[in-house]
Short mmCIF file of C-alpha atoms in Angstrom, two decimals:
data_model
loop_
_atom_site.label_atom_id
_atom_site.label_comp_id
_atom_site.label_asym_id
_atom_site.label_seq_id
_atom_site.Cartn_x
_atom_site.Cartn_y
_atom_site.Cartn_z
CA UNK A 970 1.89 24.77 26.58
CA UNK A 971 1.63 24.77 30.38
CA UNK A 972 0.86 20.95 32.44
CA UNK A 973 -2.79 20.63 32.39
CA UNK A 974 -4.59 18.50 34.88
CA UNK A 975 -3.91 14.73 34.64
CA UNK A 976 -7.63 13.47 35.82
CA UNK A 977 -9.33 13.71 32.39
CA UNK A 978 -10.61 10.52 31.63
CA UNK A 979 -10.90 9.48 27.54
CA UNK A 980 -12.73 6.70 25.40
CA UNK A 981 -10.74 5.32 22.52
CA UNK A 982 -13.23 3.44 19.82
CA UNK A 983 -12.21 1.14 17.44
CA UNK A 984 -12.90 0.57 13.99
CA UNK A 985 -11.30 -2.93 12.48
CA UNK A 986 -12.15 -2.40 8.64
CA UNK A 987 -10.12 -1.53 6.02
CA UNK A 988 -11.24 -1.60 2.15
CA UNK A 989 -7.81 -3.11 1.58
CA UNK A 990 -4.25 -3.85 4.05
CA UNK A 991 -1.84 -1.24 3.36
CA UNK A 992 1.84 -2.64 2.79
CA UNK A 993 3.08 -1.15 5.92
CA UNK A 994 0.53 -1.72 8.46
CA UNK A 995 -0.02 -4.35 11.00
CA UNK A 996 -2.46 -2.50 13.01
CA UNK A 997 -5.37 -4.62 13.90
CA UNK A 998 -7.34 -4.54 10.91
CA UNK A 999 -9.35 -6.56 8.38
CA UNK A 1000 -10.56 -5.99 4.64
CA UNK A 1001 -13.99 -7.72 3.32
CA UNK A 1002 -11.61 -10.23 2.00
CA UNK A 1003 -9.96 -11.20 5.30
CA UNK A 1004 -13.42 -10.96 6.78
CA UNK A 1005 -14.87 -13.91 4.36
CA UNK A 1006 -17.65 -11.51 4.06
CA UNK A 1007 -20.66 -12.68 2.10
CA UNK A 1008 -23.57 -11.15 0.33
CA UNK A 1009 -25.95 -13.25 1.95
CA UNK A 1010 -24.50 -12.64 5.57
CA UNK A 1011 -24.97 -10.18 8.47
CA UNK A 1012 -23.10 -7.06 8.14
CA UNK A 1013 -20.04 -7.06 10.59
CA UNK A 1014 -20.34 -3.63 10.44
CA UNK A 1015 -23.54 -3.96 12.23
CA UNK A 1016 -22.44 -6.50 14.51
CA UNK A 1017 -19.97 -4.75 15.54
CA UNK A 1018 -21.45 -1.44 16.44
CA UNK A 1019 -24.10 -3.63 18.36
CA UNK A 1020 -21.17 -5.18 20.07
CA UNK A 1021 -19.59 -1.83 20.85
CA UNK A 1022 -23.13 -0.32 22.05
CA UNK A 1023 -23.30 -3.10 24.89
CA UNK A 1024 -19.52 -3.17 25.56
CA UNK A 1025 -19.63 0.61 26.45
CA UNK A 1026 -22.97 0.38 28.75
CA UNK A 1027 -21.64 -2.68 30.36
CA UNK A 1028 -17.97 -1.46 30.88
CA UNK A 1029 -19.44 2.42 32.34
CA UNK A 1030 -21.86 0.14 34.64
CA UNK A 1031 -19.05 -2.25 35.83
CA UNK A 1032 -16.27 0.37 36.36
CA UNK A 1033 -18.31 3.38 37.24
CA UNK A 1034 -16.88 5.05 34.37
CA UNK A 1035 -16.74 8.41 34.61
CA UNK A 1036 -17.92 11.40 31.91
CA UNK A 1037 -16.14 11.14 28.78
CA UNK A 1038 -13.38 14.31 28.67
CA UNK A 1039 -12.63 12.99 25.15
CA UNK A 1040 -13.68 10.53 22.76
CA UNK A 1041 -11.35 9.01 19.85
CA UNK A 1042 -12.48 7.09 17.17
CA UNK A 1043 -9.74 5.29 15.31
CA UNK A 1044 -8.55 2.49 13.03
CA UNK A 1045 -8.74 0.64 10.64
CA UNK A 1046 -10.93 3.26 8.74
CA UNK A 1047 -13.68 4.81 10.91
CA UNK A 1048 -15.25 6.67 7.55
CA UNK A 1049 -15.98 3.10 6.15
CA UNK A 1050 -18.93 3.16 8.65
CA UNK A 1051 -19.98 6.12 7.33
CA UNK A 1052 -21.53 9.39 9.81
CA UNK A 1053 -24.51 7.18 10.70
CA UNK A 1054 -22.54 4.81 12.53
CA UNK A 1055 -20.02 6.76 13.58
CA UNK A 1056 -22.78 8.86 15.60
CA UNK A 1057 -23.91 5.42 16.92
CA UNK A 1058 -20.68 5.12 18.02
CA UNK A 1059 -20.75 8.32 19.89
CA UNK A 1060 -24.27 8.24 21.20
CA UNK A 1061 -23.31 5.22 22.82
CA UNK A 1062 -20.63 7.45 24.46
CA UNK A 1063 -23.72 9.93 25.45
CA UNK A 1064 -25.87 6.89 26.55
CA UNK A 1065 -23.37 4.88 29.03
CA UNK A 1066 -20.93 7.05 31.14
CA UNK A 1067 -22.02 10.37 29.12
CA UNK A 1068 -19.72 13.57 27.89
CA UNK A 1069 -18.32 16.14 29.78
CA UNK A 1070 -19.58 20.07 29.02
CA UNK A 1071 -16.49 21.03 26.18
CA UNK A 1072 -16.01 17.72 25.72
CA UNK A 1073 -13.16 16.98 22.64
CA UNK A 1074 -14.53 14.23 19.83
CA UNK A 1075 -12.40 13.19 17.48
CA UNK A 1076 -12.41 10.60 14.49
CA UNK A 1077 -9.61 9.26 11.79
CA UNK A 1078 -10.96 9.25 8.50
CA UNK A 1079 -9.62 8.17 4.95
CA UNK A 1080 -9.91 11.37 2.43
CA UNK A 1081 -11.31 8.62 -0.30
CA UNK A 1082 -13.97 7.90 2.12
CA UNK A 1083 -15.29 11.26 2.79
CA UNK A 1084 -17.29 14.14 1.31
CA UNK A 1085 -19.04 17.02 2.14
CA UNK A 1086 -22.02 15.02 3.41
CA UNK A 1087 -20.06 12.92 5.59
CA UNK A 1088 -17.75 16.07 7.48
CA UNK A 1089 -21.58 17.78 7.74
CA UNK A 1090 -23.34 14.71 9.39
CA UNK A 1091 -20.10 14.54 11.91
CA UNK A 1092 -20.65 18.00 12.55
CA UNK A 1093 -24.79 17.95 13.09
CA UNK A 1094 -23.52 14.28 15.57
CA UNK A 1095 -21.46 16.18 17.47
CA UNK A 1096 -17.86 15.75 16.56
CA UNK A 1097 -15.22 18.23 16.86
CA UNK A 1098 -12.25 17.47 15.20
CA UNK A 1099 -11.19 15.37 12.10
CA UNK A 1100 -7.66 13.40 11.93
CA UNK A 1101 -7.18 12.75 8.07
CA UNK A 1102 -4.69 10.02 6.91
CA UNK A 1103 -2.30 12.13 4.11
CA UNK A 1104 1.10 10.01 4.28
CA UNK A 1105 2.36 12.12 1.60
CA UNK A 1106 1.89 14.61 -1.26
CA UNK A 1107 4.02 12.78 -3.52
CA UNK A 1108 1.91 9.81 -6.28
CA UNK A 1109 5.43 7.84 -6.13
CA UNK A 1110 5.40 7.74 -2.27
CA UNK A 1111 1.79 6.51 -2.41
CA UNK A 1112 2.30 3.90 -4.41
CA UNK A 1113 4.86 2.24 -2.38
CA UNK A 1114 2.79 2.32 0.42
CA UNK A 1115 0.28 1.18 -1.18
CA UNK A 1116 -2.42 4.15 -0.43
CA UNK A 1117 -5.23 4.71 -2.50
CA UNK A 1118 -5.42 8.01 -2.31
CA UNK A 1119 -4.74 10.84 -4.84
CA UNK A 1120 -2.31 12.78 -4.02
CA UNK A 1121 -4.22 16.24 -3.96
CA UNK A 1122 -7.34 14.42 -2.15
CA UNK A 1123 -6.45 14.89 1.81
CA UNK A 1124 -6.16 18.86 1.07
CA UNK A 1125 -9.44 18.45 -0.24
CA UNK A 1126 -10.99 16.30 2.32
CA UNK A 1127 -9.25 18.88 4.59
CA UNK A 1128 -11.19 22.41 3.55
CA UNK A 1129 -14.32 20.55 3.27
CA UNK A 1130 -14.10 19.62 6.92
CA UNK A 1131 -13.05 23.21 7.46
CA UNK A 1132 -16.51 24.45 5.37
CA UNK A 1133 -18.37 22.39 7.32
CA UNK A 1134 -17.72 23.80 10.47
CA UNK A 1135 -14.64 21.77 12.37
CA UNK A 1136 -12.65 24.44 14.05
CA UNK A 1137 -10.19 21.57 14.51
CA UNK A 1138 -8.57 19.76 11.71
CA UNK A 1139 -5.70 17.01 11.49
CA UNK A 1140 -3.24 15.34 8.89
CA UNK A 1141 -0.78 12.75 9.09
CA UNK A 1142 2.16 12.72 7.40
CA UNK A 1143 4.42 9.48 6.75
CA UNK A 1144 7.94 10.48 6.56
CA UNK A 1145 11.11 7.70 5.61
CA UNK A 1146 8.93 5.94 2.78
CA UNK A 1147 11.85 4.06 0.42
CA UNK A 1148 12.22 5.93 -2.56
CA UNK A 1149 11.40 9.08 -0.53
CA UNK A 1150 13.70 12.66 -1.53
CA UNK A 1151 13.85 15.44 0.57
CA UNK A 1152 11.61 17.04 -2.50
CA UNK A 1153 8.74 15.11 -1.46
CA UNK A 1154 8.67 16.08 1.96
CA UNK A 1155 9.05 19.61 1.15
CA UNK A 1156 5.90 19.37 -1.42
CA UNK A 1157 4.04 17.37 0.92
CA UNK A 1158 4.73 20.03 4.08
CA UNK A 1159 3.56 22.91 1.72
CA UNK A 1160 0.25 21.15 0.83
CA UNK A 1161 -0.60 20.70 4.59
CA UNK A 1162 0.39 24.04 4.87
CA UNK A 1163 -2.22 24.89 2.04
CA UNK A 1164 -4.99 22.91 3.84
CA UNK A 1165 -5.73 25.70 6.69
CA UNK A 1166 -5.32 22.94 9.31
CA UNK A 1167 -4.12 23.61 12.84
CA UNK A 1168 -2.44 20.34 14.02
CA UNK A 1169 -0.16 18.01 11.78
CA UNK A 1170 1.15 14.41 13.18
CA UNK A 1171 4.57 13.25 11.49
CA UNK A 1172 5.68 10.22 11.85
CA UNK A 1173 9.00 8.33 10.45
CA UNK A 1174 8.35 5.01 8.80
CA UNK A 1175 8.52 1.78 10.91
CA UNK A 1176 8.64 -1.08 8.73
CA UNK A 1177 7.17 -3.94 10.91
CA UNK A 1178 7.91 -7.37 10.91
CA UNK A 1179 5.41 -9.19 9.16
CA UNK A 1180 3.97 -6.74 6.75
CA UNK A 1181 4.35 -7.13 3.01
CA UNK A 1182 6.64 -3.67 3.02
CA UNK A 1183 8.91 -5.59 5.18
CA UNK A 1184 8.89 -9.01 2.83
CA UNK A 1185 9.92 -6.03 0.07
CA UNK A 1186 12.83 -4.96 2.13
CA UNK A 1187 14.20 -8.38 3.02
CA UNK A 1188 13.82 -9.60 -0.84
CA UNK A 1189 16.07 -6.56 -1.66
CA UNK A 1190 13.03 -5.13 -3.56
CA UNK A 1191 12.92 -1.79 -1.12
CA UNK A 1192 15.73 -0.48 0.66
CA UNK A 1193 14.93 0.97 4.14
CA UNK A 1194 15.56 4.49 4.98
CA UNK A 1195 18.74 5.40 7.51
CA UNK A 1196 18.56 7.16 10.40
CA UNK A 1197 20.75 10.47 9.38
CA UNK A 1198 18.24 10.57 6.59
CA UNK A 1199 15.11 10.41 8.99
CA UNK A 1200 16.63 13.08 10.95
CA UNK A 1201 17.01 15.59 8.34
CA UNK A 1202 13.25 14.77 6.78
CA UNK A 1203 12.09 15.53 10.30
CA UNK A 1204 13.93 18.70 9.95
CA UNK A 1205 12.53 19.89 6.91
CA UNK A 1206 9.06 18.95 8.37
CA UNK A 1207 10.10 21.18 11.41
CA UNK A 1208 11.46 24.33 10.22
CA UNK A 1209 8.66 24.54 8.09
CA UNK A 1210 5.87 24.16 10.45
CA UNK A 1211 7.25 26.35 12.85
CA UNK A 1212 7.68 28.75 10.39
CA UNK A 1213 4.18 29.30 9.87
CA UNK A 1214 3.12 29.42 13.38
CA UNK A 1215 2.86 25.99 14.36
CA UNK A 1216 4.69 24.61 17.75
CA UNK A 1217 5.86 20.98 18.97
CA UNK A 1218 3.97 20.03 21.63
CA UNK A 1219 5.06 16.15 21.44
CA UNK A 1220 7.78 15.08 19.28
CA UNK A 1221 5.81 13.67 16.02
CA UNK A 1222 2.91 16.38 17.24
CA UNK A 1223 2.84 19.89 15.93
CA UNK A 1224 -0.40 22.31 16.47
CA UNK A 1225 -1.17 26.32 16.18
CA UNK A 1226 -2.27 27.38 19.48
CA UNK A 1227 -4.75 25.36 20.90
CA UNK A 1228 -5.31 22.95 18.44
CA UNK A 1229 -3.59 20.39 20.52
CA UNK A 1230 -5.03 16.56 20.36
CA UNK A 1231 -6.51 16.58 24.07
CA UNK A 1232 -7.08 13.01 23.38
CA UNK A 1233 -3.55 11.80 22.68
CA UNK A 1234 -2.43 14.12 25.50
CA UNK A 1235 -3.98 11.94 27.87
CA UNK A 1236 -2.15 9.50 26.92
CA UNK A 1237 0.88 11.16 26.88
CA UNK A 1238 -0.05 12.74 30.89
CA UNK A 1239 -0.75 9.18 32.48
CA UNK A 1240 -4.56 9.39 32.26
CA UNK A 1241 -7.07 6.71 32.18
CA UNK A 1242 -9.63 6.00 29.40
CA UNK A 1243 -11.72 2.81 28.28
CA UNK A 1244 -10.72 1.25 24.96
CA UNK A 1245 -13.81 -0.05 23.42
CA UNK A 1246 -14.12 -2.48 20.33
CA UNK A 1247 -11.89 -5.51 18.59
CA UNK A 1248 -8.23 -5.08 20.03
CA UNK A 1249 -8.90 -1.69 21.67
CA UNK A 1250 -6.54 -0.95 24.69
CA UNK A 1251 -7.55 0.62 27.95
CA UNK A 1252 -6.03 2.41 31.01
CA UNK A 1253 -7.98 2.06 34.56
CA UNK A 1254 -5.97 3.73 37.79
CA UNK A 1255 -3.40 0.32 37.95
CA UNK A 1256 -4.95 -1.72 35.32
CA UNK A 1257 -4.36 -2.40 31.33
CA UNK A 1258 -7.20 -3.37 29.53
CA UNK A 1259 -7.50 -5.31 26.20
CA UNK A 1260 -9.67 -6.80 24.11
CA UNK A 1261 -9.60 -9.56 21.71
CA UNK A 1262 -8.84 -9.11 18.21
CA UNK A 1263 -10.79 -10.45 15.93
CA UNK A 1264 -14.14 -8.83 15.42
CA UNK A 1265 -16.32 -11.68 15.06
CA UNK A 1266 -14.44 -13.28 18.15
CA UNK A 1267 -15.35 -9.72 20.08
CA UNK A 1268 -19.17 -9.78 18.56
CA UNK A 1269 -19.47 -13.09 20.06
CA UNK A 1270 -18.21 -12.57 22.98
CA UNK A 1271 -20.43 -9.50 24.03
CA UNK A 1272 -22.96 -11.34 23.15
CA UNK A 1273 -22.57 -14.05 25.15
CA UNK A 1274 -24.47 -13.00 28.21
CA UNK A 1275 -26.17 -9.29 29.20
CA UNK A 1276 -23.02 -8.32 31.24
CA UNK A 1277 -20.07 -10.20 28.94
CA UNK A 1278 -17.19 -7.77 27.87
CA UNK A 1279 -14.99 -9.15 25.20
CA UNK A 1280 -11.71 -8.36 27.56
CA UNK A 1281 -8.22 -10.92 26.50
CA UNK A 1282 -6.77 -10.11 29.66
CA UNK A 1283 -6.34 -7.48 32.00
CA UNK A 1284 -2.85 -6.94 33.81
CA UNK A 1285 -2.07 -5.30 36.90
CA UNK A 1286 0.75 -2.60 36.53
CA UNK A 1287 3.30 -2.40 39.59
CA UNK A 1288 4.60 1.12 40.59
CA UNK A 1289 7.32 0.53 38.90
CA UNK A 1290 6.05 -0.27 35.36
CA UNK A 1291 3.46 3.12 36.23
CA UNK A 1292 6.50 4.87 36.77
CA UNK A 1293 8.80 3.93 33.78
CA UNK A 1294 5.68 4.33 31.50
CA UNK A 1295 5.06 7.86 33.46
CA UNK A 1296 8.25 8.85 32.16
CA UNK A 1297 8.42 7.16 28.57
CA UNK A 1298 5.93 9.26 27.84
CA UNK A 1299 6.19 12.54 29.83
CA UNK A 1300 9.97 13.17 28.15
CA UNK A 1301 8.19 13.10 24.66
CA UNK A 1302 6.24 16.16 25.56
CA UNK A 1303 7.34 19.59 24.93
CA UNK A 1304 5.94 19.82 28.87
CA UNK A 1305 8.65 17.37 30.15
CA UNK A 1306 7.94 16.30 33.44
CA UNK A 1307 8.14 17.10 37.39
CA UNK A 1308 11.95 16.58 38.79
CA UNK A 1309 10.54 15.24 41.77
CA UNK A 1310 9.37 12.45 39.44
CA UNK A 1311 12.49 11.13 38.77
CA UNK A 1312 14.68 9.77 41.64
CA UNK A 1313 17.85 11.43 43.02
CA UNK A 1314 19.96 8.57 41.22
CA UNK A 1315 19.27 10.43 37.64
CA UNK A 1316 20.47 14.06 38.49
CA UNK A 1317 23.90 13.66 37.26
CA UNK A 1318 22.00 11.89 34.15
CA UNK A 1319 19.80 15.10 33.88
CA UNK A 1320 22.20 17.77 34.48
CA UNK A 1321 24.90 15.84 31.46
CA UNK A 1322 21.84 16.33 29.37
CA UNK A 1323 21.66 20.10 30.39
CA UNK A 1324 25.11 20.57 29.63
CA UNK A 1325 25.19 19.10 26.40
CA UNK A 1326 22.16 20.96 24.92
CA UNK A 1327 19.44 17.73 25.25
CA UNK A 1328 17.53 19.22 28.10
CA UNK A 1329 16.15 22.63 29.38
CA UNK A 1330 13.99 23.49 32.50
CA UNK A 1331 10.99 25.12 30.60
CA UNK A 1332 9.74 25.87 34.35
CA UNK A 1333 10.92 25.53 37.77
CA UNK A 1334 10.99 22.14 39.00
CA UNK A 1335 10.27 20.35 35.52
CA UNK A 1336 12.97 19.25 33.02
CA UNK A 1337 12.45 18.81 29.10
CA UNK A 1338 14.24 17.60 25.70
CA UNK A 1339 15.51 20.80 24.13
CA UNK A 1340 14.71 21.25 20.02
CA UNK A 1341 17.52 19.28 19.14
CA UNK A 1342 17.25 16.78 22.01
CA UNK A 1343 13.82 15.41 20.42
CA UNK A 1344 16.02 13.50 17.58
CA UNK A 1345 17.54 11.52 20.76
CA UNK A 1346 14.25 11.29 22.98
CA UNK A 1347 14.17 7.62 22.65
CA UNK A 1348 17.96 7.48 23.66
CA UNK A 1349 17.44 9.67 26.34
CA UNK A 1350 14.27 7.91 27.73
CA UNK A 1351 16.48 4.95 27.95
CA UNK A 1352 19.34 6.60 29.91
CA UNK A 1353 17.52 8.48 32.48
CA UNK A 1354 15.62 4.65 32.46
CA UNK A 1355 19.24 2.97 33.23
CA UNK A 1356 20.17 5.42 35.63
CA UNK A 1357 17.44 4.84 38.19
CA UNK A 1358 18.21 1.20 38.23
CA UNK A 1359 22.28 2.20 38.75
#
């Protein structure tokens, strides 16, 4: 996959509601529960795609946004709001800084909360690709992470999407769940494989501070997962996605040819994008962007006055925490990134990794983590990181 242009400029929307709080996650998300939502009260749903409708016009006006490249709508569990409001959600997109001809939308969904209905409204909105939340194949698996899910339901979710038109279809795997066998993986690899999608995320288990998964662990209840054990689960996930024509383009991202997350890549390529709803994060030339968290905090806020964002803080980034973000991220991508990028106080850095099999030149003038070098990309990141400051 050849270095695209870096200018494209993104929207990232989200959702804060959950039906319930997985045991692993401490995203920024709420249940009804956690919520203290009432029959006879205004829907936060509604609120909050009011709030998001202003905080998109207001934030396009105020920044001269440009055209949205892509759009990402994410959570929490965008399906909750069903394909009505998530094409509120994206007509507010059309109606503030507009989309770009081609342009890539994309929204997370839960397989429980989707049908054939809901993939065909998406479609008829304007949506191009689906990312569906699998985790696993395996029931036990499930349960300890507390999904709700079946385990043959994200397949399912998966061809209907495909029937219903989306040329580009995603599922996320959770790999490193306690209790996990190399079995599981394998069963859960060949389901995606089953699903005719053409991009798969993989991600190894982080068991966050805070969340009831970790409570489990420190009671003894759950024993975490060790690294050699990670690495050869990311293995299995490897050899047999690329097997079946699928290629790393980032190192928990694997897509057949151009099914690549546009979206994520940029991210990944130093772009900019605007971060819109309860907790969202955005990226402006030298500026981070983020909002408050709680949703009724962020509804009131917008609505505080006709021009009120519901911005926490914004923080200017020196060069040099552009550059050592420029680089956390570039050295994840199968890509790599420009030599002239990194300073002359790293080549000894980069050419050790050469020699020992970690890095490769994929084209003149760019260096890149090699197949096996991926397992160590966070160790590697750090080095080259060290070395500039040496």
């Amino acid at each position: 996959m050849p270095p695209e242009k870096k200018d494209s400029f993104g929207v990232y929307i989200h959702v804060p509601f959950c039906v319930t709080r997985c045991g692993y996650c401490d995203f920024n998300t709420y249940t009804p529960r956690e919520l203290g939502v009432r029959d006879d009260a205004p829907s936060p749903v509604l609120q909050y795609l009011d709030a998001v409708e202003r905080e998109l016009s207001r934030a396009a006006e105020r920044y001269h946004l440009p055209p949205a490249d892509t759009v990402f709508v994410g959570g929490g569990t965008p399906s909750l709001v069903g394909a009505e409001g998530l094409t509120r959600a994206l007509n507010a997109v059309r109606s503030s800084m507009g989309l770009s001809p081609g342009a890539e939308v994309t929204t997370e969904a839960n397989p429980e909360s989707t049908s054939p209905e809901f993939f065909s409204g998406l479609r008829e909105a304007g949506f191009t690709r689906v990312s569906l939340g699998m985790q696993s194949a395996s029931e036990k698996v499930l349960r300890v992470l507390d999904r709700r899910h079946t385990p043959g339901r994200p397949v399912a979710a998966a061809q209907e999407a495909r029937r219903a038109g989306f040329e580009h279809v995603n599922l996320d795997l959770i790999y490193g769940t306690p209790g996990e066998v190399d079995d599981d993986v394998k069963r859960s690899v060949d389901a995606v494989l089953s699903a005719d999608v053409d991009h798969v995320s993989a991600y190894s288990l982080i068991i966050e501070r805070g969340t009831a998964m970790f409570r489990k662990v420190r009671r003894g209840e759950l024993t975490e997962t060790d690294e050699d054990t990670l690495a050869r689960r990311y293995d299995i996930i490897d050899d047999a996605l690329s097997g079946q024509g699928f290629s790393w383009y980032e190192v928990s991202n694997w897509s057949r040819p151009g099914g690549e997350c546009r979206h994520n890549l940029v991210y990944w390529r130093d772009g900019d994008w605007w971060g819109a709803g309860p907790g969202a994060h955005g990226h402006i030339g030298n500026q981070r962007f983020v909002n408050v968290k709680h949703p009724a905090r962020y509804s009131a806020m917008i609505s505080q006055s006709e021009d009120a964002l519901a911005l926490k803080g914004v923080e200017d980034l020196s060069p040099s925490e552009r550059h050592e973000e420029r680089v956390m991220l570039a050295l994840r991508l199968a890509e790599g990134i420009e030599e002239s990028q990194l300073p002359e106080s790293t080549t000894s850095c980069v050419q050790r990794f050469i020699d020992d099999g970690l890095f490769w030149r994929p084209s003149s003038g760019r260096v890149a983590v090699t197949n096996r070098g991926r397992l160590l990309a966070d160790g590697i990141i750090t080095d080259i990181l060290v070395s500039e400051d040496s």
